[in-house]
Coordinates of C-alpha atoms and ligand atoms in Angstrom, one line a residue:
M1 CA 18.4 14.9 1.5
E2 CA 15.7 17.5 0.6
F3 CA 12.9 16.2 -1.7
T4 CA 12.1 18.3 -4.8
W5 CA 8.4 18.2 -6.2
T6 CA 8.3 17.8 -9.9
K7 CA 4.7 17.3 -11.0
K8 CA 2.5 19.9 -12.7
D9 CA -0.7 18.0 -11.7
L10 CA -2.1 16.3 -8.7
L11 CA -4.4 13.6 -10.1
S12 CA -4.4 10.6 -7.6
L13 CA -2.4 9.3 -4.7
Y14 CA -1.9 6.1 -6.7
D15 CA 0.5 8.0 -8.8
L16 CA 2.5 9.5 -6.0
S17 CA 5.3 8.1 -4.1
R18 CA 5.7 7.9 -0.3
E19 CA 8.2 10.8 -0.6
E20 CA 5.9 12.9 -2.7
I21 CA 3.0 12.3 -0.2
L22 CA 5.1 13.3 2.7
C23 CA 6.4 16.3 0.8
I24 CA 2.8 17.6 0.6
L25 CA 2.1 16.8 4.2
N26 CA 5.3 18.6 5.3
T27 CA 4.5 21.6 3.1
A28 CA 1.1 21.8 4.5
E29 CA 2.4 22.0 8.0
E30 CA 4.2 25.2 7.0
F31 CA 0.9 26.6 5.5
K32 CA -1.1 25.6 8.4
K33 CA 1.0 28.2 10.3
V34 CA 0.1 31.0 7.9
S35 CA -3.7 30.5 8.6
E36 CA -2.9 30.8 12.5
R37 CA -1.2 34.2 11.9
N38 CA -2.8 37.6 12.2
V39 CA -2.1 38.3 8.4
K40 CA -3.2 35.0 6.7
K41 CA -2.0 35.7 3.3
V42 CA 1.2 34.9 1.5
P43 CA 2.3 36.1 -2.1
A44 CA 3.3 32.6 -3.3
L45 CA 0.8 32.5 -6.3
R46 CA 0.8 36.2 -7.0
G47 CA 0.4 36.6 -10.8
K48 CA -1.0 33.1 -11.2
T49 CA -4.5 32.4 -12.3
V50 CA -6.6 29.5 -11.0
V51 CA -9.8 28.3 -12.4
N52 CA -12.2 26.3 -10.1
L53 CA -14.5 24.1 -12.4
F54 CA -16.9 22.1 -10.3
V55 CA -19.1 20.0 -12.4
E56 CA -20.6 18.2 -9.4
P57 CA -21.9 19.5 -6.1
S58 CA -19.4 20.5 -3.3
T59 CA -19.1 22.5 -0.3
R60 CA -15.9 21.7 1.5
T61 CA -13.7 21.1 -1.3
R62 CA -14.9 24.1 -3.3
V63 CA -14.7 26.6 -0.5
S64 CA -11.5 25.2 0.7
F65 CA -9.7 25.5 -2.7
E66 CA -11.1 29.0 -3.2
L67 CA -9.8 30.2 0.2
A68 CA -6.5 28.4 -0.3
E69 CA -6.0 30.4 -3.6
Q70 CA -7.0 33.6 -1.9
R71 CA -4.5 32.9 0.9
L72 CA -1.9 32.3 -1.7
S73 CA -2.7 35.6 -3.5
A74 CA -3.8 33.9 -6.8
D75 CA -6.3 35.5 -9.2
I76 CA -9.3 33.2 -9.2
I77 CA -12.2 32.4 -11.7
N78 CA -15.2 30.1 -10.4
M79 CA -17.0 28.1 -12.9
N80 CA -19.9 26.0 -12.6
A81 CA -21.6 23.6 -15.3
E82 CA -25.0 25.2 -14.9
T83 CA -23.8 28.8 -16.1
S84 CA -21.2 27.7 -18.6
S85 CA -21.4 26.7 -22.3
F86 CA -21.6 23.0 -21.3
R87 CA -25.3 23.6 -21.4
K88 CA -25.0 24.4 -25.1
G89 CA -23.1 21.2 -25.8
E90 CA -19.5 22.3 -25.6
T91 CA -17.3 19.5 -24.6
L92 CA -14.9 19.5 -21.3
L93 CA -11.9 19.5 -23.6
D94 CA -13.0 22.3 -25.7
T95 CA -14.0 24.3 -22.7
L96 CA -10.6 23.8 -21.0
R97 CA -8.8 24.5 -24.3
N98 CA -10.5 28.0 -24.4
I99 CA -9.6 28.5 -20.6
Q100 CA -5.9 27.6 -21.5
A101 CA -6.0 30.2 -24.3
L102 CA -6.6 32.9 -21.7
Q103 CA -3.2 32.0 -20.1
V104 CA -4.6 30.3 -17.1
D105 CA -2.1 28.5 -14.9
I106 CA -4.1 26.0 -12.9
V107 CA -7.4 24.2 -13.2
V108 CA -9.0 22.7 -10.1
L109 CA -11.5 20.1 -11.4
R110 CA -14.4 18.3 -9.8
H111 CA -16.2 15.9 -12.3
S112 CA -18.5 13.0 -12.0
C113 CA -16.5 11.0 -14.7
T114 CA -13.6 8.8 -13.6
G115 CA -10.5 9.9 -15.3
A116 CA -11.6 13.4 -16.3
P117 CA -8.7 15.2 -14.7
N118 CA -6.2 12.7 -16.1
F119 CA -7.4 13.2 -19.5
L120 CA -7.2 17.0 -19.2
A121 CA -3.7 16.8 -17.8
R122 CA -2.5 14.9 -20.7
E123 CA -4.1 17.1 -23.3
L124 CA -3.4 20.6 -21.6
N125 CA -0.2 22.4 -20.4
V126 CA -2.0 23.9 -17.5
G127 CA -1.8 22.4 -14.1
V128 CA -4.5 20.2 -13.2
V129 CA -5.7 19.4 -9.6
N130 CA -8.2 16.8 -9.2
A131 CA -10.9 17.9 -6.7
G132 CA -12.8 14.5 -7.0
D133 CA -13.6 12.5 -10.1
G134 CA -16.4 10.0 -9.9
A135 CA -15.8 7.1 -7.6
H136 CA -12.1 7.1 -8.6
S137 CA -10.0 9.6 -6.7
H138 CA -10.2 12.5 -4.2
P139 CA -6.5 13.0 -3.5
T140 CA -6.7 16.2 -1.4
Q141 CA -9.4 14.6 0.9
A142 CA -7.1 11.7 1.6
L143 CA -4.1 14.0 2.1
L144 CA -6.1 16.2 4.7
D145 CA -7.3 13.0 6.4
M146 CA -3.6 11.8 6.6
F147 CA -2.4 15.1 7.7
T148 CA -5.0 15.1 10.5
I149 CA -4.1 11.5 11.6
R150 CA -0.5 12.4 11.8
E151 CA -1.0 15.7 13.7
K152 CA -3.2 13.8 16.2
K153 CA -1.5 10.6 16.5
G154 CA 2.2 11.7 15.7
R155 CA 2.6 9.1 13.0
I156 CA 0.9 7.1 10.5
E157 CA 3.1 3.9 10.1
G158 CA 1.7 1.1 12.2
L159 CA -1.8 2.6 12.9
N160 CA -4.9 0.6 12.5
V161 CA -7.3 2.6 10.3
S162 CA -10.9 1.3 9.8
I163 CA -12.8 2.8 6.8
I164 CA -16.5 2.0 7.2
G165 CA -19.5 2.4 4.7
D166 CA -19.9 2.5 1.0
I167 CA -16.3 1.8 -0.1
L168 CA -17.5 0.6 -3.6
H169 CA -18.6 4.0 -4.7
S170 CA -16.2 5.9 -2.6
R171 CA -13.2 7.9 -4.3
V172 CA -12.3 9.0 -0.6
A173 CA -11.9 5.3 0.5
R174 CA -9.8 4.6 -2.6
S175 CA -7.7 7.6 -2.1
N176 CA -7.2 6.9 1.6
I177 CA -6.3 3.3 0.9
W178 CA -3.6 4.1 -1.6
G179 CA -2.1 6.8 0.6
L180 CA -2.3 5.0 4.1
L181 CA -0.7 1.9 2.6
K182 CA 2.1 3.8 1.1
L183 CA 2.7 5.4 4.6
G184 CA 2.7 2.1 6.4
A185 CA -0.8 2.0 8.0
N186 CA -2.9 -1.2 8.4
V187 CA -6.1 -0.6 6.6
T188 CA -9.5 -2.4 7.3
I189 CA -12.6 -1.7 5.3
A190 CA -16.0 -2.8 6.5
G191 CA -19.6 -2.4 5.5
P192 CA -22.4 -4.3 3.7
S193 CA -20.7 -7.2 1.4
T194 CA -22.5 -5.4 -1.6
L195 CA -20.7 -2.2 -0.9
V196 CA -17.2 -3.7 0.3
P197 CA -16.1 -6.3 -2.2
K198 CA -13.7 -9.0 -1.2
E199 CA -11.4 -7.8 -4.4
F200 CA -10.1 -5.0 -2.1
E201 CA -8.1 -7.6 -0.3
K202 CA -5.8 -7.9 -3.5
V203 CA -4.4 -4.4 -2.8
G204 CA -3.5 -5.3 0.9
V205 CA -6.5 -4.2 2.9
R206 CA -8.3 -6.4 5.4
V207 CA -12.1 -6.8 4.5
C208 CA -14.3 -7.1 7.5
R209 CA -18.0 -7.9 7.7
D210 CA -18.6 -7.4 11.3
L211 CA -18.6 -3.8 12.7
K212 CA -17.2 -4.8 16.2
D213 CA -14.4 -6.5 14.6
A214 CA -13.6 -3.5 12.5
L215 CA -13.9 -1.2 15.5
K216 CA -12.1 -2.8 18.4
D217 CA -8.5 -2.4 17.5
A218 CA -8.8 0.9 15.4
D219 CA -6.7 3.8 16.2
V220 CA -8.6 5.7 13.5
I221 CA -12.3 5.2 12.3
N222 CA -13.1 6.9 8.9
L223 CA -17.1 6.8 8.2
L224 CA -18.2 7.2 4.9
R225 CA -21.6 8.3 3.5
I226 CA -23.9 6.0 1.5
Q227 CA -23.5 7.5 -1.9
H228 CA -27.0 7.2 -3.3
E229 CA -26.1 9.5 -6.2
R230 CA -23.7 6.8 -7.6
Q231 CA -25.7 3.6 -6.8
H232 CA -27.8 2.0 -9.5
G233 CA -29.6 -0.7 -7.5
G234 CA -30.6 -2.0 -4.0
Y235 CA -27.3 -2.6 -2.3
F236 CA -29.1 -2.9 1.2
P237 CA -32.6 -2.7 2.3
G238 CA -32.7 0.9 3.6
T239 CA -30.8 3.4 5.6
G240 CA -32.5 2.5 8.7
E241 CA -31.2 -1.1 8.3
Y242 CA -27.8 0.3 7.6
A243 CA -27.8 2.5 10.8
K244 CA -28.8 -0.5 12.8
I245 CA -25.9 -2.8 11.5
F246 CA -23.1 -0.3 10.6
G247 CA -24.0 3.0 12.2
I248 CA -21.7 4.3 15.0
N249 CA -23.7 5.4 18.0
A250 CA -23.6 5.3 21.8
E251 CA -24.1 1.3 21.8
T252 CA -21.4 0.7 19.0
M253 CA -19.0 3.3 20.6
K254 CA -18.6 0.7 23.5
Y255 CA -16.4 -1.1 21.2
V256 CA -14.3 1.7 20.2
K257 CA -10.9 2.6 21.8
P258 CA -11.2 5.8 24.0
D259 CA -8.3 7.4 22.2
A260 CA -9.5 6.5 18.6
L261 CA -10.1 9.3 16.3
I262 CA -13.6 9.5 14.6
M263 CA -13.3 10.9 11.1
H264 CA -15.7 11.6 8.3
P265 CA -15.0 13.5 5.0
G266 CA -18.5 15.1 5.0
P267 CA -21.3 15.5 4.2
V268 CA -22.6 13.7 7.2
N269 CA -25.9 11.8 7.1
R270 CA -26.4 12.3 10.8
G271 CA -28.4 9.1 12.3
V272 CA -27.2 7.0 9.4
E273 CA -23.5 6.3 9.4
L274 CA -22.9 8.4 12.5
D275 CA -25.2 9.7 15.4
S276 CA -25.0 13.4 16.3
A277 CA -23.7 12.7 19.8
I278 CA -20.6 11.0 18.4
A279 CA -20.2 13.4 15.3
D280 CA -20.1 16.3 17.8
G281 CA -18.3 14.4 20.6
P282 CA -14.8 14.5 22.1
Q283 CA -13.4 11.8 19.8
S284 CA -14.6 13.5 16.7
V285 CA -12.0 15.4 14.5
I286 CA -14.4 16.1 11.6
L287 CA -14.0 19.9 11.8
E288 CA -10.3 19.7 12.3
Q289 CA -10.2 17.7 9.1
V290 CA -12.0 20.8 7.3
T291 CA -9.5 23.1 8.9
N292 CA -6.4 20.9 7.7
G293 CA -7.9 20.8 4.2
L294 CA -7.1 24.4 3.8
A295 CA -3.4 23.9 4.6
V296 CA -3.2 20.8 2.4
R297 CA -4.7 22.5 -0.6
M298 CA -2.5 25.5 -0.2
A299 CA 0.5 23.3 -0.2
V300 CA -0.8 21.4 -3.4
L301 CA -1.4 24.5 -5.3
F302 CA 2.1 25.9 -4.1
L303 CA 3.9 22.7 -5.3
V304 CA 2.0 22.4 -8.5
A305 CA 2.6 26.1 -9.5
G306 CA 6.2 25.6 -9.0
C307 CA 6.4 23.1 -11.8
L308 CA 4.5 25.1 -14.5
K309 CA 6.6 26.0 -17.5
Ligands
CP401 N1 -15.6 15.8 1.6 C1 -16.0 16.5 0.4 O1 -15.5 16.3 -0.8 O2 -17.0 17.4 0.5 P1 -17.7 18.2 -0.5 O3 -18.5 17.2 -1.5 O4 -18.6 19.1 0.1 O5 -16.7 19.0 -1.2

């Protein structure tokens, strides 16, 4: 039976069913073909207006959403905090109410506050797409990660996925955990005990303190950046120490299966969580993740737009 998407917002993979996640991944497969054509544009969002509001830095997500909107033929407004009336004290809700009054259809929001997209989705009639909120959720990143895993491995169910690094502050980790568990993967998280709390075991992941243990059976290794901007204290002695114990380099690659995928959401801190030779090496799919992000974001915008009143 064909599945029908019914949500006007994409806020978190926690809220989505397995069927909804698969619907996005399957739709993204079709949109990936569009970007491989000579003419890379379709009229799916012609007449719709999308506002990209990024109140936190971004390269990949911002550019990828904007390109996805262009490829879908939407009209686009790009806003950033520095040049908006946030600087004069206007609230996020008032800003978005004004944008809604201009008959905008979808807002793509990145914000440092957990729950900001959920709040706006409740208050507004426009579609809201979460492009990353605080340490909470980054649904399109996890979707593009899962798309890449499925494309490369042919499945997600039953795969061993190890996520290594600053799990505590990572919206990418949370989103991957929710999505991967729903699709039947075995998820391991590893890193310093201060950044990988045991509490995560309650949601069904394996918490691992030893890097070799996290690497040896992994089909997929997803490395995360240390998020200094969200840390308020000394979680470990320094990046040199972190690289020595948890960094992926020629030495630690000896424990990695030869067909394991090396993934990273970016931006990569080369020489800390991942050495350049591995980031640019044959097992790395980091740039393919970026390519797939475009297809996934086209799919999300297309599905959300189809549910607007
Ligand atoms: N992966 C990711 O969210 O990267 P940006 O912060 O550059 O968008």
